[in-house]
Coordinates of C-alpha atoms and ligand atoms in Angstrom, one line a residue:
X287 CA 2.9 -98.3 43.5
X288 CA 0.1 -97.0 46.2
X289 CA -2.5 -99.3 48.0
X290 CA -5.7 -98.2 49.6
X291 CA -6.3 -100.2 52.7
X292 CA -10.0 -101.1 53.2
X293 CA -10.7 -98.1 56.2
X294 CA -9.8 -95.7 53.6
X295 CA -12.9 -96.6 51.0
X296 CA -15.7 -94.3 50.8
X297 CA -17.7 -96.2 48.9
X298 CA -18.1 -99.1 51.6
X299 CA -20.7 -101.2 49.8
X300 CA -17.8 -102.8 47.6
X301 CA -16.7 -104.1 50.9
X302 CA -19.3 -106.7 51.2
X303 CA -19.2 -107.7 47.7
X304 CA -18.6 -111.6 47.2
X305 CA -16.1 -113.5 45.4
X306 CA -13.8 -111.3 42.5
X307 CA -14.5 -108.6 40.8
X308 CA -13.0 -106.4 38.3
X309 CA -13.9 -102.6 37.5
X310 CA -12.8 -102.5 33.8
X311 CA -13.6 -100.9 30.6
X312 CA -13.4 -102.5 27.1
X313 CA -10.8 -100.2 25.7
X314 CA -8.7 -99.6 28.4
X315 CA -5.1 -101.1 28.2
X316 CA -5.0 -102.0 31.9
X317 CA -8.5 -103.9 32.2
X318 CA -7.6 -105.4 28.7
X319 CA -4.2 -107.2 30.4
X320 CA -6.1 -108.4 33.4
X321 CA -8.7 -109.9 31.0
X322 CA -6.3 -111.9 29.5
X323 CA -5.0 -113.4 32.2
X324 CA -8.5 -113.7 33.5
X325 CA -9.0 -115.8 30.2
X326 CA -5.7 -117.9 30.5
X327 CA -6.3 -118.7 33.9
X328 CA -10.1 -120.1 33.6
X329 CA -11.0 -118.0 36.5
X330 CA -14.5 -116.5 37.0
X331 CA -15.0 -113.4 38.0
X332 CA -17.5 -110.4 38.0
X333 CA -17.4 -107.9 35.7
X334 CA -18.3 -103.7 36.8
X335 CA -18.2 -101.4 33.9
X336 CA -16.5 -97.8 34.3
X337 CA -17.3 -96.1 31.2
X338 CA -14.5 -94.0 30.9
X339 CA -15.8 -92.1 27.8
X340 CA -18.8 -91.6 29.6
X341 CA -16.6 -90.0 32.7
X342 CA -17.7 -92.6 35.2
X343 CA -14.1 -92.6 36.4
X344 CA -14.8 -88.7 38.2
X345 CA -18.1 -89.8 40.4
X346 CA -18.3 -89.6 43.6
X347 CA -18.9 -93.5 43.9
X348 CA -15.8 -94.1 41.6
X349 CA -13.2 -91.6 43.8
X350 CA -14.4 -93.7 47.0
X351 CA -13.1 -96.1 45.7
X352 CA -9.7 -95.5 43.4
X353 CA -9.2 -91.4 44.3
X354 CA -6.9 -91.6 41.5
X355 CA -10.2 -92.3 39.1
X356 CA -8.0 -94.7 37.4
X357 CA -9.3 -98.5 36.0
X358 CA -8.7 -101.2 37.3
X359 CA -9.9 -101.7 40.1
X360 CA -9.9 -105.3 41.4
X361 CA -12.4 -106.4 44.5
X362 CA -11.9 -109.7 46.1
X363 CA -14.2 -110.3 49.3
X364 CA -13.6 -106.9 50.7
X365 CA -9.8 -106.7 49.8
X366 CA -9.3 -104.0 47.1
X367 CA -6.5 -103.6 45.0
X368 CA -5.9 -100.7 42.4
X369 CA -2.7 -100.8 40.3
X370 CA -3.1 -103.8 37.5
X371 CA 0.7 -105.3 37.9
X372 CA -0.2 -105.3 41.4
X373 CA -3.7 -107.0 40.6
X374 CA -1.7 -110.0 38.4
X375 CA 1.3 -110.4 41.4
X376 CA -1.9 -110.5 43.8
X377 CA -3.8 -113.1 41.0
X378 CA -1.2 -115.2 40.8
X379 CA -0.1 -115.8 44.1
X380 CA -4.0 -116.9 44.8
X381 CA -4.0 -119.1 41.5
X382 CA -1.0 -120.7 41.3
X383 CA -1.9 -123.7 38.6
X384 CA -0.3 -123.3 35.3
X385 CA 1.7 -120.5 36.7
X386 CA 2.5 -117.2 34.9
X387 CA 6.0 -116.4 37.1
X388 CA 8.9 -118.9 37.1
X389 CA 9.6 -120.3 40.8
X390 CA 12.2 -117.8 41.8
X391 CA 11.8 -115.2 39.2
X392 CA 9.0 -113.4 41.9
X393 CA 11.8 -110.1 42.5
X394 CA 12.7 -110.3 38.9
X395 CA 8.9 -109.7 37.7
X396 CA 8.4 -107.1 40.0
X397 CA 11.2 -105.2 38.6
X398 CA 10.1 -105.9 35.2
X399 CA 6.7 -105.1 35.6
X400 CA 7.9 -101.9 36.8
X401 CA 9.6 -100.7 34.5
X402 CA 6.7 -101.2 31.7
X403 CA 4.8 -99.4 34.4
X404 CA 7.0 -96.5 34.2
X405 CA 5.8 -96.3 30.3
X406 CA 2.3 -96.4 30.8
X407 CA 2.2 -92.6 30.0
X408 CA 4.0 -93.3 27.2
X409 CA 1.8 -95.6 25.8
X410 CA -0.7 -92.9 26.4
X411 CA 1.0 -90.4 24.6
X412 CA 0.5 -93.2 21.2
X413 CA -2.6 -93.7 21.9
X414 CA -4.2 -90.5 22.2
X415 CA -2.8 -89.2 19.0
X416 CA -3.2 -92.4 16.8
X417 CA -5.9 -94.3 18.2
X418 CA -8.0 -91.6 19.8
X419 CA -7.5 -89.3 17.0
X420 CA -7.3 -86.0 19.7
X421 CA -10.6 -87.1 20.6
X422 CA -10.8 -88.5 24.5
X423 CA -10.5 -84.9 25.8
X424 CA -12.2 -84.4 29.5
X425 CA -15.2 -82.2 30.0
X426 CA -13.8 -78.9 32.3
X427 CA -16.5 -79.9 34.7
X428 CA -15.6 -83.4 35.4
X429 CA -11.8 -82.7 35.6
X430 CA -13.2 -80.0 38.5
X431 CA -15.0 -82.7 40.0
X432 CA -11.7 -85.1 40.3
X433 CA -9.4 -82.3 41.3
X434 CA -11.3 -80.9 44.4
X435 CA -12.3 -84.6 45.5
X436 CA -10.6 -85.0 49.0
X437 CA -10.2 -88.6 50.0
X438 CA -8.9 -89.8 53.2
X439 CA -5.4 -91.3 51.4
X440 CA -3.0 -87.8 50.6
X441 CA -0.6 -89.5 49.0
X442 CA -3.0 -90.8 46.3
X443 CA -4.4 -87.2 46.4
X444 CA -0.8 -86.0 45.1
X445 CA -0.7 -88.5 42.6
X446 CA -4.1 -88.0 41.3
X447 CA -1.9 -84.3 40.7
X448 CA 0.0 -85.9 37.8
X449 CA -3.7 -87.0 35.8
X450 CA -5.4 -83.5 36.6
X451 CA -2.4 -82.2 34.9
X452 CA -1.9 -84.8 31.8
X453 CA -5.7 -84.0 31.0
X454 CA -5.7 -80.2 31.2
X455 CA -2.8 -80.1 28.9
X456 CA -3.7 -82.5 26.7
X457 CA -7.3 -80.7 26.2
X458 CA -5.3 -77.1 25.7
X459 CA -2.2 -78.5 23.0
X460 CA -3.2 -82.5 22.5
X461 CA -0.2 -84.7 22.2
X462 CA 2.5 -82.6 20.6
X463 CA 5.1 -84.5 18.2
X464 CA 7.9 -84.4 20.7
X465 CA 6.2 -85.9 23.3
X466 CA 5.6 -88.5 20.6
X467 CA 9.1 -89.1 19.4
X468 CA 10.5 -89.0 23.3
X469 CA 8.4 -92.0 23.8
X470 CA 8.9 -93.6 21.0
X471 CA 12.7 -93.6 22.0
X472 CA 11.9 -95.4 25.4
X473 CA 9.6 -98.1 23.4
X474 CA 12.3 -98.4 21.0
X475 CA 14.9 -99.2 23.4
X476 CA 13.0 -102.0 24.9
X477 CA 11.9 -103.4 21.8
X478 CA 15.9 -103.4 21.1
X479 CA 16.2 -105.9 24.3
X480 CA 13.5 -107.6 23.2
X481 CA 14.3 -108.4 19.6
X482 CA 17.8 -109.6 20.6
X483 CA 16.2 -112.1 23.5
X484 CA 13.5 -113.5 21.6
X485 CA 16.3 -114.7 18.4
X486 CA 16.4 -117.6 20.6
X487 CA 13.6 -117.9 22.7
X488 CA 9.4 -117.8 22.0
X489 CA 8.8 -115.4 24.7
X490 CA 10.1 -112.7 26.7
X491 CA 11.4 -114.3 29.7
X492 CA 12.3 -117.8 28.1
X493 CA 10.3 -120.3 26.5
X494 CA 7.1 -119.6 28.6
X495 CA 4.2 -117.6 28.5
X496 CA 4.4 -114.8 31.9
X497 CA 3.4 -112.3 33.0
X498 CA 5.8 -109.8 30.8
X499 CA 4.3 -110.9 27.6
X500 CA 0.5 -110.0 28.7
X501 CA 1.8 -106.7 30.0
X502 CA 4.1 -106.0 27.1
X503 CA 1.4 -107.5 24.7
X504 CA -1.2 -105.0 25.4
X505 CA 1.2 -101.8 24.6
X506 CA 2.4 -104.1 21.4
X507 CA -1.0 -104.1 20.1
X508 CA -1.4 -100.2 20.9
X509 CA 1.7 -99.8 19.2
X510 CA 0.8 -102.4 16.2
X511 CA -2.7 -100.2 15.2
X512 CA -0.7 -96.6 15.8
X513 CA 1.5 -98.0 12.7
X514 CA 4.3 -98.6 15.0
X515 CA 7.2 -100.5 12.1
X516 CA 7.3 -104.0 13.8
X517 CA 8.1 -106.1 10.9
X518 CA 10.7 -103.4 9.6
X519 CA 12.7 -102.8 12.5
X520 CA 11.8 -105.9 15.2
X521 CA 10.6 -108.8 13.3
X522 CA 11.4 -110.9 16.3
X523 CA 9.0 -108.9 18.3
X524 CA 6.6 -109.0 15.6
X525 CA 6.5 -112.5 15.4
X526 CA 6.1 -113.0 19.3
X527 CA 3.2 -110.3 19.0
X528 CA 1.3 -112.0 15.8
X529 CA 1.6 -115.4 18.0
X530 CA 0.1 -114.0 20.2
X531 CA -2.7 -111.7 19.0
X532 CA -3.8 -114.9 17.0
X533 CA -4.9 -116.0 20.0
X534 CA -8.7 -115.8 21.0
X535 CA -7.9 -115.0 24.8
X536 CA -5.7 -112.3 23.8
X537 CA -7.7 -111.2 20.7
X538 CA -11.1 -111.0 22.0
X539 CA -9.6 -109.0 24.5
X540 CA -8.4 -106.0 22.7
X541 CA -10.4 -106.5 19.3
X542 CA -11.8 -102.5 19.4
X543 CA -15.2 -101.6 18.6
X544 CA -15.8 -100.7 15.2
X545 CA -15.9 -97.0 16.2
X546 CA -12.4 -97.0 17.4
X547 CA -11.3 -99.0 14.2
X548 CA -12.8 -95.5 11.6
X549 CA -11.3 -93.1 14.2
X550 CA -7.8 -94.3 14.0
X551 CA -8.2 -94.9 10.2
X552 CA -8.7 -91.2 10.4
X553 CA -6.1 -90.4 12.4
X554 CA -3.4 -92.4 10.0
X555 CA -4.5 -90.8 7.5
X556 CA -4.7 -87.3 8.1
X557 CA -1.3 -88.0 10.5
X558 CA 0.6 -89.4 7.6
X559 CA -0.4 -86.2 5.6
X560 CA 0.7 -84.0 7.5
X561 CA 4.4 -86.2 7.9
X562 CA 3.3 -86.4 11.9
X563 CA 2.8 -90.6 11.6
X564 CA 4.9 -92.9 14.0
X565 CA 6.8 -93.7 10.8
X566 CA 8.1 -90.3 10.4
X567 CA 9.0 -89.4 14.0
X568 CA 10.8 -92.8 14.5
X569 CA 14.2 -92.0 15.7
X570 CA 17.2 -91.9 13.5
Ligands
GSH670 N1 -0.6 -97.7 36.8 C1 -2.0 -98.0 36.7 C2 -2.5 -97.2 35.4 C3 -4.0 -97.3 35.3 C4 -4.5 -96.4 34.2 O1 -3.9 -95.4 33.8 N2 -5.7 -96.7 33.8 C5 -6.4 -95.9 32.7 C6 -7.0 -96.9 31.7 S1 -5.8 -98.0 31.0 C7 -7.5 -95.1 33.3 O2 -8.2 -95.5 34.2 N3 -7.6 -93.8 32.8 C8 -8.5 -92.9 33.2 C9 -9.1 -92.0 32.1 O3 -8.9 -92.3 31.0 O4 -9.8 -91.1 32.5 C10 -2.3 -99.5 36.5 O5 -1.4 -100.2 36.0 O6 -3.4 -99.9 36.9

């Protein structure tokens, strides 16, 4: 994970902002976890739009802040952090009522948090085909714009590397079906550890709420609307995930805009005609 420490942002007026604030967008998976725990928590908290859609992410005044153009962003009197597991470890520790981590289970998070980290592409992969519908593709001038941006941070610069490159393929071929069923193996694999744990306990790290069910909640409800086979293959999961998702702070949360709702209708459709939908690409 990569901070940016406070001498390294361009765009210096966040600096001097007062009390938290999130950069977040309605339909982003990232802004949509933090929200929830914003929502569990009772916290208040300021809320900045980047219209990602709208390529808000590529400005000038976006890059001096995250050069990786990525959501969220979180501001808290001057201290700015950028990578949402990061955000939640850095959330907690200031609001520690009705806490989200067990005492001692700090390490273990981290590591867990990780490693649905590492799947974020993944989840990308499902979410451009099936909820997108292909569409989400980045206009040639703003991807110019976010590759030649030179911040102060190189390391961030390289990584920034690995979007440039995700979006320039993705507008030449899409999301091709092996990419698909490659991450469909990794999801399935954690949904196997999952489904075996939660036979005997409500939630994934015992019979508490934490941290690992808002993060893992968010890619179960991108995985739920792709047509993902919860009830066939984990109905464990799918119970912990309907539990969940039947409640408001979660729901409200990730409830789409009706838009989103007739473009992956479209894409199910035309998918499952064409013997491309999750279903069919589910490993053996
Ligand atoms: N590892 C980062 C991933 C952040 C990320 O990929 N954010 C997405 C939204 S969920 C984004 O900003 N995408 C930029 C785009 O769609 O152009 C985190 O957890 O914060």
């Amino acid at each position: 994970m990569a901070t940016i420490p406070s001498e390294q942002i361009k765009t210096k007026e966040i600096l001097d902002w007062k009390g938290l604030h999130l950069l977040n967008f309605r339909t982003s998976s990232c802004s949509q976890k933090l929200r929830i725990y914003l929502n569990l928590k009772k916290i208040s908290w300021t809320s900045h739009s980047v219209n990602l859609a709208a390529g808000k992410n590529y400005t000038e005044w976006f890059l001096g802040i995250n050069p990786k153009g990525l959501i969220p962003v979180l501001v808290d009197d001057g201290h700015v952090e950028i990578e949402s597991n990061d955000i939640l470890m850095y959330l907690e520790k200031k609001y520690p009522q009705n806490p989200l981590i067990d005492e001692h289970e700090e390490e273990n998070m981290n590591t867990l948090l990780k490693d649905e980290d590492v799947l974020h592409e993944d989840i990308r992969n499902i979410a451009y085909r099936y909820m997108f519908g292909g569409l989400g593709k980045k206009s040639s001038k703003g991807l110019e714009v976010f590759k030649n941006y030179k911040s102060s941070n190189s390391e961030l610069d390289k990584l920034k590397m690995k979007e440039v490159e995700f979006y320039e393929t993705y507008g030449e071929e899409g999301i091709t079906d092996d990419a698909v069923k490659q991450s469909l193996v990794k999801f399935c694999e954690r949904y196997d550890k999952f489904e075996g744990r939660l036979t005997n306990q409500k939630y994934l790290m015992g019979d508490k709420l934490s941290l690992l069910d808002l993060a893992w909640f968010i890619y179960s409800y991108r995985l739920y609307v792709s047509g993902f086979p919860f009830r066939k293959f984990y109905p464990h999961v799918s119970n912990w995930f309907h539990n969940l998702y039947s409640q408001n702070e979660f729901y409200k949360e990730v409830n789409d805009p009706l838009i989103l709702k007739l473009i992956r209708q479209y894409a199910k459709i035309t998918t499952a005609l064409n013997a491309r939908s999750i279903k069919a690409l589910m490993p053996n």
